[in-house]
Amino acid sequence: MSFHVPNQFRIRNGRYGSEDSIGNAGAFAIANKRMLFMVIASDAAGWEHVSVSLPDRTPTWREMCFIKDLFWDDDDTVVQYHPPKSEYVNNHPFCLHLWRPTAIDQGIPLPPSILVGVKP
């Protein structure tokens, strides 16, 4: 289980520029087909986190899966939270977030998959 950043997409210059030497924090411009995802990653304060945005719409489930697979391993569980409305923060209208706590010994609890549907 590992959080890792795709350094080939790291923004290296300008306002959001950073170098590999700072670790997993930074901004990334990730092209996929006709879309350019802007991603900000960090692993501070007990959380691994990526924010994912597009310029004119919210990323889809499939697109968020694509980003998840770039930043985490296949066996890692990450979540999208729906906090109480009193805790909402919306700095970008088309941005979603993926989170994974770092201080977990046994992983994030998951409901049984049968509650979602039948596996093939």
Short mmCIF file of N, CA and C in Angstrom, two decimals:
data_model
loop_
_atom_site.label_atom_id
_atom_site.label_comp_id
_atom_site.label_asym_id
_atom_site.label_seq_id
_atom_site.Cartn_x
_atom_site.Cartn_y
_atom_site.Cartn_z
N MET A 1 0.85 -1.17 0.00
CA MET A 1 0.00 0.00 0.00
C MET A 1 0.89 1.22 0.00
N SER A 2 0.62 2.07 -0.98
CA SER A 2 1.55 3.16 -1.14
C SER A 2 0.92 4.34 -1.86
N PHE A 3 1.21 5.52 -1.36
CA PHE A 3 0.84 6.77 -2.03
C PHE A 3 2.06 7.22 -2.81
N HIS A 4 1.89 7.48 -4.07
CA HIS A 4 2.99 7.89 -4.92
C HIS A 4 2.46 8.87 -5.95
N VAL A 5 3.30 9.78 -6.36
CA VAL A 5 2.87 10.77 -7.33
C VAL A 5 3.48 10.46 -8.70
N PRO A 6 2.73 10.72 -9.76
CA PRO A 6 3.26 10.51 -11.11
C PRO A 6 4.11 11.72 -11.53
N ASN A 7 5.39 11.67 -11.18
CA ASN A 7 6.25 12.84 -11.38
C ASN A 7 6.36 13.28 -12.83
N GLN A 8 6.05 12.41 -13.78
CA GLN A 8 6.11 12.82 -15.18
C GLN A 8 5.07 13.91 -15.49
N PHE A 9 4.05 14.05 -14.63
CA PHE A 9 3.02 15.07 -14.83
C PHE A 9 3.19 16.27 -13.89
N ARG A 10 4.23 16.28 -13.08
CA ARG A 10 4.43 17.35 -12.11
C ARG A 10 4.61 18.69 -12.82
N ILE A 11 3.95 19.72 -12.31
CA ILE A 11 4.16 21.08 -12.80
C ILE A 11 5.43 21.59 -12.14
N ARG A 12 6.40 22.00 -12.92
CA ARG A 12 7.72 22.33 -12.40
C ARG A 12 8.02 23.82 -12.39
N ASN A 13 7.22 24.62 -13.07
CA ASN A 13 7.48 26.06 -13.15
C ASN A 13 6.23 26.85 -12.78
N GLY A 14 6.43 28.11 -12.52
CA GLY A 14 5.31 28.99 -12.27
C GLY A 14 4.78 28.90 -10.86
N ARG A 15 3.60 29.46 -10.67
CA ARG A 15 2.98 29.58 -9.35
C ARG A 15 2.84 28.23 -8.64
N TYR A 16 2.51 27.17 -9.36
CA TYR A 16 2.28 25.86 -8.76
C TYR A 16 3.46 24.90 -8.94
N GLY A 17 4.57 25.41 -9.41
CA GLY A 17 5.72 24.57 -9.70
C GLY A 17 6.38 24.01 -8.45
N SER A 18 6.90 22.77 -8.58
CA SER A 18 7.64 22.13 -7.50
C SER A 18 8.59 21.11 -8.12
N GLU A 19 9.50 20.62 -7.30
CA GLU A 19 10.47 19.62 -7.75
C GLU A 19 10.21 18.28 -7.05
N ASP A 20 10.70 17.21 -7.63
CA ASP A 20 10.53 15.87 -7.06
C ASP A 20 11.05 15.79 -5.63
N SER A 21 12.06 16.60 -5.32
CA SER A 21 12.71 16.52 -4.02
C SER A 21 11.78 16.86 -2.85
N ILE A 22 10.66 17.50 -3.10
CA ILE A 22 9.76 17.82 -1.99
C ILE A 22 8.84 16.66 -1.64
N GLY A 23 8.93 15.57 -2.40
CA GLY A 23 8.13 14.39 -2.07
C GLY A 23 6.80 14.37 -2.79
N ASN A 24 5.76 13.96 -2.07
CA ASN A 24 4.46 13.73 -2.69
C ASN A 24 3.58 14.96 -2.82
N ALA A 25 4.01 16.08 -2.33
CA ALA A 25 3.21 17.31 -2.45
C ALA A 25 3.52 17.98 -3.78
N GLY A 26 2.50 18.55 -4.37
CA GLY A 26 2.72 19.30 -5.60
C GLY A 26 1.48 19.36 -6.46
N ALA A 27 1.61 20.05 -7.58
CA ALA A 27 0.54 20.18 -8.56
C ALA A 27 0.94 19.39 -9.81
N PHE A 28 -0.07 18.81 -10.44
CA PHE A 28 0.16 17.93 -11.58
C PHE A 28 -0.86 18.25 -12.68
N ALA A 29 -0.39 18.31 -13.91
CA ALA A 29 -1.27 18.50 -15.07
C ALA A 29 -1.28 17.17 -15.83
N ILE A 30 -2.42 16.47 -15.77
CA ILE A 30 -2.49 15.11 -16.29
C ILE A 30 -3.44 15.08 -17.50
N ALA A 31 -2.88 14.82 -18.67
CA ALA A 31 -3.67 14.75 -19.89
C ALA A 31 -4.17 13.33 -20.09
N ASN A 32 -5.44 13.21 -20.46
CA ASN A 32 -6.07 11.92 -20.75
C ASN A 32 -7.09 12.15 -21.86
N LYS A 33 -6.81 11.61 -23.03
CA LYS A 33 -7.67 11.82 -24.20
C LYS A 33 -7.75 13.32 -24.49
N ARG A 34 -8.94 13.91 -24.39
CA ARG A 34 -9.09 15.33 -24.71
C ARG A 34 -9.18 16.20 -23.46
N MET A 35 -8.92 15.63 -22.28
CA MET A 35 -9.08 16.38 -21.03
C MET A 35 -7.74 16.64 -20.38
N LEU A 36 -7.68 17.73 -19.65
CA LEU A 36 -6.49 18.04 -18.86
C LEU A 36 -6.95 18.18 -17.41
N PHE A 37 -6.57 17.20 -16.58
CA PHE A 37 -6.91 17.23 -15.17
C PHE A 37 -5.86 18.05 -14.43
N MET A 38 -6.30 18.93 -13.59
CA MET A 38 -5.40 19.63 -12.69
C MET A 38 -5.55 18.94 -11.33
N VAL A 39 -4.43 18.48 -10.79
CA VAL A 39 -4.44 17.71 -9.55
C VAL A 39 -3.45 18.33 -8.58
N ILE A 40 -3.88 18.50 -7.35
CA ILE A 40 -2.99 18.93 -6.29
C ILE A 40 -2.92 17.79 -5.28
N ALA A 41 -1.71 17.39 -4.94
CA ALA A 41 -1.50 16.25 -4.04
C ALA A 41 -0.75 16.69 -2.79
N SER A 42 -1.03 15.99 -1.70
CA SER A 42 -0.29 16.23 -0.46
C SER A 42 -0.38 14.99 0.41
N ASP A 43 0.55 14.90 1.36
CA ASP A 43 0.52 13.81 2.33
C ASP A 43 0.94 14.33 3.70
N ALA A 44 0.27 15.38 4.13
CA ALA A 44 0.57 16.01 5.40
C ALA A 44 -0.62 15.91 6.35
N ALA A 45 -0.37 16.19 7.62
CA ALA A 45 -1.41 16.26 8.65
C ALA A 45 -2.20 14.97 8.79
N GLY A 46 -1.54 13.82 8.51
CA GLY A 46 -2.19 12.53 8.71
C GLY A 46 -3.05 12.06 7.56
N TRP A 47 -2.98 12.73 6.41
CA TRP A 47 -3.82 12.36 5.27
C TRP A 47 -3.03 12.36 3.98
N GLU A 48 -3.30 11.38 3.13
CA GLU A 48 -2.91 11.43 1.73
C GLU A 48 -4.13 12.00 1.00
N HIS A 49 -3.89 12.95 0.09
CA HIS A 49 -5.02 13.68 -0.50
C HIS A 49 -4.68 14.12 -1.91
N VAL A 50 -5.63 13.99 -2.80
CA VAL A 50 -5.54 14.63 -4.11
C VAL A 50 -6.85 15.34 -4.39
N SER A 51 -6.74 16.55 -4.91
CA SER A 51 -7.91 17.26 -5.43
C SER A 51 -7.81 17.21 -6.94
N VAL A 52 -8.93 16.94 -7.59
CA VAL A 52 -8.97 16.71 -9.03
C VAL A 52 -9.99 17.66 -9.64
N SER A 53 -9.57 18.46 -10.61
CA SER A 53 -10.51 19.38 -11.22
C SER A 53 -10.35 19.43 -12.74
N LEU A 54 -11.45 19.78 -13.36
CA LEU A 54 -11.50 20.06 -14.79
C LEU A 54 -12.01 21.49 -14.94
N PRO A 55 -11.74 22.13 -16.07
CA PRO A 55 -12.12 23.55 -16.19
C PRO A 55 -13.61 23.81 -16.31
N ASP A 56 -14.38 22.84 -16.86
CA ASP A 56 -15.77 23.17 -17.17
C ASP A 56 -16.80 22.12 -16.73
N ARG A 57 -16.35 21.11 -15.99
CA ARG A 57 -17.28 20.11 -15.46
C ARG A 57 -16.60 19.31 -14.37
N THR A 58 -17.41 18.62 -13.57
CA THR A 58 -16.90 17.77 -12.50
C THR A 58 -16.40 16.46 -13.09
N PRO A 59 -15.28 15.93 -12.60
CA PRO A 59 -14.80 14.63 -13.09
C PRO A 59 -15.82 13.52 -12.85
N THR A 60 -15.85 12.56 -13.75
CA THR A 60 -16.75 11.41 -13.62
C THR A 60 -16.13 10.35 -12.71
N TRP A 61 -16.94 9.35 -12.38
CA TRP A 61 -16.44 8.22 -11.58
C TRP A 61 -15.25 7.56 -12.26
N ARG A 62 -15.37 7.28 -13.54
CA ARG A 62 -14.30 6.62 -14.29
C ARG A 62 -13.03 7.47 -14.29
N GLU A 63 -13.18 8.76 -14.43
CA GLU A 63 -12.02 9.66 -14.41
C GLU A 63 -11.37 9.69 -13.03
N MET A 64 -12.19 9.66 -11.98
CA MET A 64 -11.63 9.62 -10.63
C MET A 64 -10.90 8.29 -10.38
N CYS A 65 -11.41 7.21 -10.96
CA CYS A 65 -10.71 5.91 -10.87
C CYS A 65 -9.37 5.98 -11.57
N PHE A 66 -9.31 6.63 -12.71
CA PHE A 66 -8.05 6.82 -13.44
C PHE A 66 -7.03 7.56 -12.57
N ILE A 67 -7.47 8.64 -11.93
CA ILE A 67 -6.58 9.42 -11.06
C ILE A 67 -6.17 8.60 -9.84
N LYS A 68 -7.12 7.89 -9.23
CA LYS A 68 -6.81 7.05 -8.07
C LYS A 68 -5.71 6.06 -8.42
N ASP A 69 -5.80 5.45 -9.59
CA ASP A 69 -4.81 4.45 -9.99
C ASP A 69 -3.43 5.06 -10.25
N LEU A 70 -3.37 6.34 -10.55
CA LEU A 70 -2.07 7.00 -10.72
C LEU A 70 -1.38 7.28 -9.39
N PHE A 71 -2.16 7.55 -8.35
CA PHE A 71 -1.60 8.00 -7.07
C PHE A 71 -1.54 6.92 -5.99
N TRP A 72 -2.33 5.85 -6.15
CA TRP A 72 -2.34 4.78 -5.16
C TRP A 72 -2.24 3.43 -5.86
N ASP A 73 -1.90 2.41 -5.08
CA ASP A 73 -1.83 1.05 -5.59
C ASP A 73 -3.23 0.45 -5.72
N ASP A 74 -3.33 -0.63 -6.48
CA ASP A 74 -4.62 -1.29 -6.70
C ASP A 74 -5.28 -1.75 -5.41
N ASP A 75 -4.49 -2.18 -4.40
CA ASP A 75 -5.10 -2.68 -3.15
C ASP A 75 -5.45 -1.57 -2.17
N ASP A 76 -5.14 -0.33 -2.48
CA ASP A 76 -5.43 0.78 -1.56
C ASP A 76 -6.89 1.21 -1.67
N THR A 77 -7.49 1.45 -0.52
CA THR A 77 -8.82 2.04 -0.45
C THR A 77 -8.68 3.52 -0.20
N VAL A 78 -9.34 4.32 -1.00
CA VAL A 78 -9.40 5.76 -0.77
C VAL A 78 -10.87 6.15 -0.80
N VAL A 79 -11.20 7.31 -0.25
CA VAL A 79 -12.60 7.69 -0.14
C VAL A 79 -12.82 9.11 -0.63
N GLN A 80 -14.08 9.36 -1.02
CA GLN A 80 -14.58 10.70 -1.26
C GLN A 80 -15.58 10.96 -0.13
N TYR A 81 -15.34 11.99 0.65
CA TYR A 81 -16.21 12.28 1.79
C TYR A 81 -17.34 13.23 1.40
N HIS A 82 -18.45 13.04 2.08
CA HIS A 82 -19.57 13.98 2.01
C HIS A 82 -19.77 14.49 3.43
N PRO A 83 -19.05 15.55 3.80
CA PRO A 83 -19.12 16.05 5.18
C PRO A 83 -20.44 16.78 5.44
N PRO A 84 -20.67 17.12 6.71
CA PRO A 84 -21.86 17.94 7.01
C PRO A 84 -21.77 19.26 6.23
N LYS A 85 -22.91 19.77 5.81
CA LYS A 85 -22.91 21.01 5.03
C LYS A 85 -22.21 22.15 5.75
N SER A 86 -22.24 22.13 7.07
CA SER A 86 -21.57 23.18 7.82
C SER A 86 -20.06 23.16 7.63
N GLU A 87 -19.52 22.05 7.13
CA GLU A 87 -18.08 21.91 6.90
C GLU A 87 -17.68 22.03 5.43
N TYR A 88 -18.64 22.31 4.55
CA TYR A 88 -18.33 22.41 3.12
C TYR A 88 -17.31 23.51 2.86
N VAL A 89 -16.41 23.23 1.95
CA VAL A 89 -15.48 24.23 1.40
C VAL A 89 -15.52 24.02 -0.11
N ASN A 90 -15.76 25.08 -0.86
CA ASN A 90 -15.86 24.94 -2.31
C ASN A 90 -15.06 26.07 -2.96
N ASN A 91 -13.77 25.81 -3.21
CA ASN A 91 -12.93 26.81 -3.85
C ASN A 91 -12.91 26.68 -5.37
N HIS A 92 -13.48 25.61 -5.89
CA HIS A 92 -13.53 25.39 -7.33
C HIS A 92 -14.80 24.60 -7.63
N PRO A 93 -15.64 25.07 -8.54
CA PRO A 93 -16.94 24.42 -8.74
C PRO A 93 -16.87 23.03 -9.36
N PHE A 94 -15.74 22.65 -9.95
CA PHE A 94 -15.65 21.36 -10.64
C PHE A 94 -14.52 20.50 -10.07
N CYS A 95 -14.39 20.50 -8.74
CA CYS A 95 -13.29 19.80 -8.08
C CYS A 95 -13.83 18.72 -7.15
N LEU A 96 -13.21 17.53 -7.20
CA LEU A 96 -13.50 16.45 -6.27
C LEU A 96 -12.21 16.05 -5.57
N HIS A 97 -12.35 15.36 -4.43
CA HIS A 97 -11.19 15.01 -3.61
C HIS A 97 -11.17 13.53 -3.29
N LEU A 98 -9.96 12.97 -3.24
CA LEU A 98 -9.74 11.60 -2.77
C LEU A 98 -8.87 11.67 -1.53
N TRP A 99 -9.21 10.84 -0.53
CA TRP A 99 -8.53 10.89 0.77
C TRP A 99 -8.18 9.49 1.23
N ARG A 100 -7.08 9.41 1.97
CA ARG A 100 -6.71 8.17 2.67
C ARG A 100 -5.97 8.56 3.94
N PRO A 101 -6.48 8.18 5.10
CA PRO A 101 -5.76 8.49 6.34
C PRO A 101 -4.48 7.68 6.43
N THR A 102 -3.43 8.29 6.98
CA THR A 102 -2.15 7.59 7.09
C THR A 102 -2.01 6.85 8.42
N ALA A 103 -2.80 7.21 9.40
CA ALA A 103 -2.69 6.60 10.73
C ALA A 103 -3.73 5.51 10.92
N ILE A 104 -3.74 4.56 10.01
CA ILE A 104 -4.68 3.45 10.13
C ILE A 104 -3.90 2.15 10.12
N ASP A 105 -4.20 1.31 11.07
CA ASP A 105 -3.49 0.04 11.18
C ASP A 105 -4.13 -1.06 10.35
N GLN A 106 -5.44 -1.05 10.25
CA GLN A 106 -6.14 -2.15 9.60
C GLN A 106 -6.90 -1.69 8.36
N GLY A 107 -6.60 -0.55 7.83
CA GLY A 107 -7.26 -0.07 6.63
C GLY A 107 -8.58 0.62 6.92
N ILE A 108 -9.15 1.17 5.89
CA ILE A 108 -10.45 1.84 5.99
C ILE A 108 -11.52 0.76 5.96
N PRO A 109 -12.46 0.78 6.91
CA PRO A 109 -13.51 -0.25 6.88
C PRO A 109 -14.36 -0.13 5.62
N LEU A 110 -14.71 -1.26 5.05
CA LEU A 110 -15.55 -1.31 3.86
C LEU A 110 -16.79 -2.14 4.13
N PRO A 111 -17.94 -1.74 3.58
CA PRO A 111 -19.12 -2.59 3.72
C PRO A 111 -18.95 -3.82 2.83
N PRO A 112 -19.68 -4.89 3.12
CA PRO A 112 -19.59 -6.08 2.27
C PRO A 112 -20.02 -5.73 0.83
N SER A 113 -19.29 -6.24 -0.15
CA SER A 113 -19.59 -5.92 -1.54
C SER A 113 -20.98 -6.39 -1.97
N ILE A 114 -21.52 -7.41 -1.31
CA ILE A 114 -22.86 -7.89 -1.66
C ILE A 114 -23.92 -6.81 -1.43
N LEU A 115 -23.63 -5.85 -0.56
CA LEU A 115 -24.58 -4.75 -0.33
C LEU A 115 -24.64 -3.80 -1.52
N VAL A 116 -23.65 -3.86 -2.39
CA VAL A 116 -23.63 -3.06 -3.60
C VAL A 116 -24.25 -3.83 -4.76
N GLY A 117 -23.92 -5.10 -4.86
CA GLY A 117 -24.43 -5.94 -5.94
C GLY A 117 -23.71 -7.27 -5.97
N VAL A 118 -24.06 -8.06 -6.95
CA VAL A 118 -23.49 -9.39 -7.08
C VAL A 118 -22.26 -9.31 -7.98
N LYS A 119 -21.14 -9.88 -7.51
CA LYS A 119 -19.93 -9.91 -8.34
C LYS A 119 -20.09 -10.96 -9.42
N PRO A 120 -19.53 -10.71 -10.61
CA PRO A 120 -19.63 -11.71 -11.69
C PRO A 120 -18.90 -12.99 -11.34
#
